[in-house]
Coordinates of C-alpha atoms in Angstrom, one line a residue:
Chain M
M145 CA 0.0 0.0 0.0
H146 CA 2.9 2.3 0.5
S147 CA 5.1 1.3 -2.4
S148 CA 6.2 4.0 -4.9
L149 CA 4.4 2.2 -7.8
V150 CA 1.1 2.3 -6.0
R151 CA 1.6 6.0 -5.0
L152 CA 2.5 6.8 -8.6
Q153 CA -0.6 5.0 -9.8
N154 CA -2.9 6.8 -7.3
A155 CA -1.4 10.2 -8.2
F156 CA -1.8 9.5 -11.9
G157 CA -5.4 8.3 -11.4
F158 CA -6.3 11.3 -9.4
F159 CA -4.7 13.6 -12.1
T160 CA -6.8 12.0 -14.9
T161 CA -10.0 12.2 -12.9
V162 CA -9.5 15.9 -12.1
A163 CA -8.5 16.7 -15.6
F164 CA -11.6 15.0 -17.0
V165 CA -13.9 16.8 -14.6
V166 CA -12.3 20.2 -15.3
A167 CA -12.6 19.5 -19.1
A168 CA -16.3 18.6 -18.6
L169 CA -17.0 21.8 -16.7
I170 CA -15.2 23.9 -19.3
A171 CA -17.3 22.2 -22.0
A172 CA -20.5 22.9 -20.0
T173 CA -19.8 26.6 -19.8
D174 CA -20.4 26.7 -23.6
L175 CA -24.1 25.8 -22.9
I176 CA -24.5 28.8 -20.5
A177 CA -23.0 31.4 -22.8
P178 CA -25.8 33.0 -25.0
R179 CA -25.4 33.2 -28.7
T180 CA -27.1 35.8 -30.9
P181 CA -25.7 35.6 -34.4
S182 CA -27.3 37.7 -37.0
V183 CA -27.2 38.2 -40.8
G184 CA -27.8 41.5 -42.4
V185 CA -27.3 40.9 -46.1
L186 CA -26.6 37.7 -48.1
K187 CA -27.0 38.0 -51.8
P188 CA -25.3 36.9 -55.0
T189 CA -23.9 39.8 -56.9
N190 CA -22.6 38.1 -60.0
V191 CA -23.2 34.6 -61.3
Q192 CA -21.5 33.0 -64.2
V193 CA -21.3 29.5 -65.6
V194 CA -18.2 28.6 -67.6
R195 CA -17.0 25.4 -69.2
G196 CA -13.8 23.9 -67.8
R197 CA -12.0 20.7 -66.9
P198 CA -11.8 19.3 -63.4
H199 CA -8.0 19.3 -63.7
Y200 CA -5.5 20.0 -66.4
Y201 CA -5.1 16.5 -67.8
S202 CA -8.7 15.5 -67.6
S203 CA -10.6 14.9 -70.9
K204 CA -14.0 15.6 -69.6
K205 CA -15.5 19.1 -69.9
E206 CA -17.8 20.2 -67.1
E207 CA -19.8 23.3 -66.4
Y208 CA -18.7 25.3 -63.4
A209 CA -20.7 28.0 -61.6
I210 CA -18.9 31.1 -60.2
I211 CA -21.0 32.9 -57.7
R212 CA -19.8 36.2 -56.3
F213 CA -21.7 37.4 -53.3
S214 CA -22.1 40.1 -50.6
L215 CA -22.3 39.2 -47.0
D216 CA -23.0 41.2 -43.9
A217 CA -23.1 39.2 -40.6
D218 CA -22.4 39.6 -37.0
L219 CA -21.1 36.4 -35.4
S220 CA -19.2 37.9 -32.6
S221 CA -21.5 36.4 -29.9
L222 CA -20.3 33.0 -30.9
F223 CA -16.8 33.6 -29.4
T224 CA -16.4 32.6 -25.8
W225 CA -13.3 31.9 -23.8
N226 CA -13.6 28.2 -24.9
T227 CA -13.7 29.0 -28.6
K228 CA -10.7 27.9 -30.6
Q229 CA -11.9 28.9 -34.0
L230 CA -15.0 29.7 -35.9
F231 CA -15.4 28.1 -39.4
V232 CA -17.8 30.1 -41.5
Y233 CA -19.0 28.8 -44.8
V234 CA -21.5 29.8 -47.5
T235 CA -23.2 27.1 -49.5
A236 CA -25.1 27.2 -52.7
E237 CA -28.1 24.9 -52.6
W238 CA -30.5 23.8 -55.3
P239 CA -33.1 21.0 -55.6
A240 CA -32.7 17.9 -57.7
A241 CA -33.0 18.5 -61.5
K242 CA -35.9 16.1 -61.9
A243 CA -37.8 13.8 -59.6
G244 CA -36.7 10.2 -60.1
S245 CA -33.1 11.0 -60.6
G246 CA -32.3 8.7 -57.7
S247 CA -33.7 10.8 -54.9
G248 CA -37.0 12.3 -53.7
A249 CA -38.5 15.5 -54.9
N250 CA -37.0 17.4 -52.1
A251 CA -33.5 16.2 -52.8
T252 CA -31.0 19.0 -52.6
N253 CA -27.6 19.6 -53.9
Q254 CA -25.3 21.6 -51.6
A255 CA -21.8 22.8 -52.4
V256 CA -19.6 25.2 -50.4
I257 CA -18.6 28.2 -52.5
W258 CA -16.6 30.1 -49.8
D259 CA -15.3 29.4 -46.3
S260 CA -13.2 31.2 -43.8
I261 CA -11.4 30.2 -40.6
I262 CA -11.6 32.9 -37.9
T263 CA -9.3 32.0 -35.0
S264 CA -9.9 33.3 -31.5
P265 CA -6.9 35.1 -29.9
S266 CA -6.1 32.0 -27.8
A267 CA -5.6 30.0 -31.0
D268 CA -3.9 32.7 -33.1
H269 CA -0.5 31.0 -32.8
L270 CA -1.9 28.0 -34.6
A271 CA -3.3 29.9 -37.5
N272 CA -2.1 28.9 -40.9
L273 CA -0.3 32.2 -41.9
G274 CA 3.2 33.3 -42.7
P275 CA 5.4 34.6 -39.9
I276 CA 4.7 38.3 -40.5
A277 CA 0.9 37.9 -40.9
K278 CA 0.8 35.7 -37.8
K279 CA 2.7 38.3 -35.7
K280 CA 0.2 40.9 -36.9
L281 CA -2.7 38.7 -36.0
I282 CA -1.4 37.9 -32.6
R283 CA -0.6 41.5 -31.9
S284 CA -4.1 42.7 -33.0
A285 CA -5.7 41.0 -30.0
Q286 CA -3.0 40.7 -27.5
G287 CA -4.2 40.4 -23.9
K288 CA -7.8 39.8 -24.9
S289 CA -9.2 36.3 -24.6
I290 CA -12.1 37.2 -27.0
D291 CA -11.9 39.7 -29.9
P292 CA -15.5 40.5 -30.9
S293 CA -14.4 42.4 -33.9
R294 CA -13.4 39.1 -35.5
G295 CA -16.9 37.9 -35.7
I296 CA -18.1 40.7 -37.9
L297 CA -18.1 39.8 -41.5
S298 CA -18.5 42.5 -44.2
L299 CA -17.9 41.2 -47.7
K300 CA -18.7 43.1 -50.9
N301 CA -18.9 41.3 -54.2
Q302 CA -16.7 38.6 -52.7
R303 CA -15.0 36.2 -55.2
P304 CA -15.9 32.6 -54.3
K305 CA -13.1 30.2 -53.3
Y306 CA -14.6 27.3 -55.1
Q307 CA -16.2 26.9 -58.5
I308 CA -18.9 24.3 -58.2
T309 CA -20.4 21.7 -60.5
H310 CA -22.7 18.8 -60.4
P311 CA -21.6 15.2 -60.7
S312 CA -23.5 15.1 -64.0
G313 CA -21.3 17.9 -65.3
K314 CA -24.3 20.1 -66.1
I315 CA -25.2 23.0 -64.0
A316 CA -26.2 25.8 -66.4
Q317 CA -29.8 27.3 -66.2
Q318 CA -30.5 25.6 -62.9
D319 CA -33.4 27.4 -61.1
D320 CA -34.2 27.8 -57.4
V321 CA -30.6 28.2 -56.3
V322 CA -30.1 29.9 -52.9
L323 CA -27.1 30.8 -50.8
R324 CA -27.0 29.9 -47.2
L325 CA -24.6 30.9 -44.4
H326 CA -23.4 28.4 -41.9
Y327 CA -21.0 28.4 -39.0
N328 CA -19.1 25.7 -37.0
V329 CA -17.8 26.6 -33.6
Q330 CA -14.7 24.6 -32.7
P331 CA -14.1 24.7 -28.9
W332 CA -10.9 24.1 -27.0
V333 CA -12.6 21.3 -25.1
G334 CA -16.1 20.0 -25.7
L335 CA -18.7 19.6 -28.4
L336 CA -18.4 20.9 -31.8
T337 CA -21.5 22.9 -32.7
W338 CA -23.1 24.1 -36.0
N339 CA -25.9 26.5 -36.6
R340 CA -29.3 25.1 -36.0
D341 CA -32.7 25.8 -37.4
S342 CA -34.3 26.4 -34.1
D343 CA -33.3 28.0 -30.8
V344 CA -31.5 25.7 -28.3
G345 CA -31.6 27.1 -24.8
R346 CA -29.7 30.4 -24.8
W347 CA -28.4 29.9 -28.3
K348 CA -30.5 31.8 -30.8
T349 CA -30.8 30.4 -34.3
L350 CA -29.2 32.2 -37.3
R351 CA -32.1 34.0 -38.9
D352 CA -32.1 35.3 -42.4
N353 CA -29.2 33.2 -43.4
V354 CA -30.7 32.2 -46.7
S355 CA -30.6 34.4 -49.8
K356 CA -33.4 34.9 -52.3
K357 CA -33.7 32.4 -55.0
F358 CA -31.7 32.9 -58.2
S359 CA -30.8 30.9 -61.3
F360 CA -27.6 29.9 -62.9
P361 CA -27.3 31.5 -66.3
E362 CA -26.4 29.7 -69.5
V363 CA -22.8 28.9 -70.3
K364 CA -20.8 31.9 -71.1
K365 CA -19.9 31.9 -74.8
K366 CA -16.4 32.8 -75.7
E367 CA -16.5 35.7 -78.1
Chain G
M118 CA 10.9 -10.4 -4.9
L119 CA 9.0 -13.5 -6.1
S120 CA 6.6 -13.3 -3.1
S121 CA 3.5 -13.5 -5.3
L122 CA 4.7 -16.8 -6.8
Q123 CA 5.2 -18.4 -3.4
N124 CA 1.5 -18.3 -2.9
P125 CA -0.2 -19.7 -6.0
R126 CA -3.7 -18.6 -4.8
Q127 CA -2.5 -15.1 -4.5
A128 CA -0.9 -15.2 -7.9
A129 CA -4.2 -16.6 -9.4
A130 CA -6.2 -13.8 -7.7
Q131 CA -3.8 -11.2 -9.1
L132 CA -4.1 -12.6 -12.6
L133 CA -7.9 -12.6 -12.3
N134 CA -7.9 -9.0 -11.2
F135 CA -5.7 -8.1 -14.1
G136 CA -8.0 -9.9 -16.5
L137 CA -11.0 -8.2 -15.0
I138 CA -9.5 -4.8 -15.5
L139 CA -8.5 -5.6 -19.1
S140 CA -12.0 -6.9 -19.9
T141 CA -13.7 -4.0 -18.3
A142 CA -11.7 -1.6 -20.4
F143 CA -12.5 -3.6 -23.5
M144 CA -16.2 -3.8 -22.7
M145 CA -16.3 0.0 -22.2
W146 CA -14.6 0.5 -25.6
K147 CA -17.0 -1.9 -27.3
G148 CA -20.0 -0.4 -25.5
L149 CA -19.1 3.0 -26.7
S150 CA -18.7 1.6 -30.2
V151 CA -22.2 0.2 -30.1
V152 CA -23.7 3.4 -28.7
T153 CA -22.1 5.6 -31.3
D154 CA -22.5 2.9 -34.1
S155 CA -18.9 3.6 -35.1
P156 CA -16.2 0.9 -35.4
S157 CA -13.7 3.3 -33.9
P158 CA -15.5 5.9 -31.8
I159 CA -12.4 7.6 -30.4
V160 CA -9.8 8.8 -33.0
V161 CA -6.5 10.5 -32.6
V162 CA -5.7 13.2 -35.1
L163 CA -2.7 12.1 -37.1
S164 CA -2.1 14.8 -39.7
G165 CA -2.2 18.5 -39.9
S166 CA -4.7 18.7 -42.7
M167 CA -7.4 20.2 -40.4
E168 CA -5.3 22.9 -38.8
P169 CA -5.8 25.2 -37.0
A170 CA -8.8 23.3 -35.7
F171 CA -7.2 20.0 -35.0
Q172 CA -3.5 19.4 -34.2
R173 CA -1.7 16.1 -34.2
G174 CA -2.4 14.3 -31.0
D175 CA -5.9 15.7 -30.4
L176 CA -8.7 13.3 -29.4
L177 CA -12.0 13.2 -31.3
L178 CA -15.2 11.5 -30.3
L179 CA -17.2 10.2 -33.3
W180 CA -21.0 9.7 -33.7
N181 CA -22.2 7.6 -36.6
R182 CA -26.0 7.7 -36.1
N183 CA -28.3 10.0 -38.2
L184 CA -31.1 10.3 -35.6
F185 CA -32.4 13.8 -36.5
E186 CA -30.9 14.6 -39.9
E187 CA -28.5 13.3 -42.5
T188 CA -24.8 13.9 -42.5
N189 CA -24.6 17.3 -44.1
V190 CA -22.1 19.7 -45.7
G191 CA -19.9 21.3 -43.1
E192 CA -19.6 18.3 -40.8
V193 CA -16.2 17.0 -40.0
V194 CA -16.1 13.3 -40.8
V195 CA -13.7 10.4 -40.5
Y196 CA -13.6 8.1 -43.5
N197 CA -11.4 5.3 -44.8
V198 CA -10.3 5.3 -48.4
K199 CA -11.4 2.0 -50.1
G200 CA -8.6 -0.4 -49.6
K201 CA -6.5 1.7 -47.3
E202 CA -6.6 1.5 -43.5
I203 CA -5.6 5.0 -42.5
P204 CA -8.6 7.0 -41.4
I205 CA -8.8 10.6 -42.7
V206 CA -10.5 13.4 -40.8
H207 CA -11.8 16.0 -43.2
R208 CA -14.9 18.2 -43.7
I209 CA -17.7 17.5 -46.1
V210 CA -17.8 20.3 -48.7
R211 CA -20.3 19.0 -51.3
K212 CA -23.3 16.8 -51.2
F213 CA -25.4 15.8 -54.1
G214 CA -28.7 13.9 -53.5
T215 CA -30.1 12.6 -50.3
G216 CA -30.1 9.3 -48.5
P217 CA -27.5 6.6 -48.4
D218 CA -26.6 7.1 -52.1
A219 CA -25.8 10.8 -51.8
K220 CA -22.5 11.7 -53.2
L221 CA -20.2 13.5 -50.8
L222 CA -16.9 15.3 -51.4
T223 CA -14.5 16.1 -48.6
K224 CA -11.7 18.5 -48.1
G225 CA -9.2 19.3 -45.3
D226 CA -9.5 22.8 -44.0
N227 CA -5.7 23.2 -44.3
N228 CA -5.6 21.8 -47.8
A229 CA -5.9 23.9 -50.9
A230 CA -7.6 21.2 -53.0
D231 CA -10.4 18.8 -52.2
D232 CA -9.9 15.1 -51.6
T233 CA -10.6 13.9 -55.1
E234 CA -7.0 12.7 -55.4
L235 CA -7.1 10.8 -52.2
Y236 CA -10.0 8.7 -53.2
A237 CA -9.6 5.3 -54.9
R238 CA -9.0 5.2 -58.6
G239 CA -12.2 5.9 -60.4
Q240 CA -14.0 7.0 -57.3
D241 CA -15.0 10.7 -57.5
Y242 CA -17.2 10.9 -54.4
L243 CA -17.8 9.2 -51.1
T244 CA -21.1 7.7 -49.9
R245 CA -22.5 7.6 -46.4
K246 CA -21.2 4.1 -45.8
D247 CA -17.6 5.1 -46.4
I248 CA -17.9 7.4 -43.3
V249 CA -16.9 5.9 -40.0
G250 CA -18.4 8.7 -38.0
S251 CA -18.7 12.4 -37.7
V252 CA -16.9 14.4 -35.1
V253 CA -19.0 15.6 -32.2
A254 CA -16.5 16.3 -29.4
Y255 CA -12.9 17.3 -29.1
M256 CA -10.2 17.2 -26.5
P257 CA -6.7 18.6 -27.2
F258 CA -3.3 16.9 -26.8
V259 CA -4.5 13.7 -25.0
G260 CA -3.8 11.4 -27.9
Y261 CA -0.2 12.4 -28.5
V262 CA 1.0 9.5 -26.4
T263 CA -0.4 7.0 -29.0
I264 CA 1.3 8.9 -31.8
M265 CA 4.6 8.8 -30.0
L266 CA 4.2 5.0 -29.3
S267 CA 3.3 4.2 -32.9
E268 CA 6.0 6.3 -34.5
H269 CA 8.8 5.3 -32.0
P270 CA 8.1 1.6 -31.3
W271 CA 11.2 1.5 -29.1
L272 CA 9.3 3.6 -26.6
K273 CA 7.0 0.7 -26.0
T274 CA 9.9 -1.5 -25.1
V275 CA 11.3 1.2 -22.8
M276 CA 8.0 1.7 -21.1
L277 CA 7.5 -2.0 -20.5
G278 CA 11.1 -2.3 -19.3
I279 CA 10.6 0.5 -16.7
M280 CA 7.3 -1.0 -15.5
G281 CA 8.9 -4.4 -15.2
L282 CA 11.9 -3.0 -13.3
V283 CA 9.6 -1.2 -10.9
V284 CA 7.6 -4.3 -10.2
V285 CA 10.7 -6.4 -9.7
L286 CA 12.2 -3.9 -7.3
Q287 CA 9.1 -3.7 -5.1
R288 CA 9.0 -5.0 -1.7
E289 CA 5.6 -6.0 -0.6

């Protein structure tokens, strides 16, 4: 009962128990913090469909949609002391081309056209930037555990990161396309959370995160 | 030093105790596997392709049941490429269709391109059954021990050596 091995085991066991309980408490604080994200504007500003190849050596030609958009949103309430990063992404969604193409009438196609990683000051040293940009980032929020200005997005005629297509290769003249804003909160410890369609406790849902319907134009002809 | 072996009943009791501990741990692991419906419910992050969210050595808890809604775009999932055993932790960026035949495309946050090149030859998209689970909880650093043990196998021998030495030098 008094050997060093037993003592070491007891100490280690106690350490893991305490660490686990502390981690659970930290994760629980996320549920108490209220969230009130809001979207002001989300609209496509320029939509084009071009013909291209998936990669340089591929022989298939597919149609790609390039959707530039404007976004105005305030996601600063999502940052707590337990937030490591916020992953924000805009998807383009549209229903299935025709019923009977393998899925039901409500089948949707979703593709991410733009995403952004917003680190919280506690995780700035992990951000994927070069040395100068990283130093600037760390200095911009030094001393603060939360930087609310980081959650405020204001994009005008933003170029999309990804040009999207459909597995069939055809995407031109598709109707009923909408843009939707989503977020994913990555904590230091605990559950990963995404935006929900309804309120959950103190977390308010992200209203107005869907744009009006628009259509993809026909393929741009080379002059 | 060999006091436990002088009393065979005590040795047998110790062996049984050891077996009980091992089987309890195994049962808890398999029980978690059944609850989450995932063959491997706790995963250690091995690569840096999801930085800055996940670093090497972080622990992820997976959930493989679609109780309220389908696995959607934006979720972080773990999948195995057909024929390869290494699980990959990436985010779903595209989904075409619904149900088990929906086509999914994944991409690591830290990668510039999506995972099309990682998939098996001729496979352009994943389906739901390729996915081992989607990440629901996260704990940093805890899994780094397993990475060190797998990348430096001599560490295992050293650890066992130290444990053996401590047991042998005990005086009951």
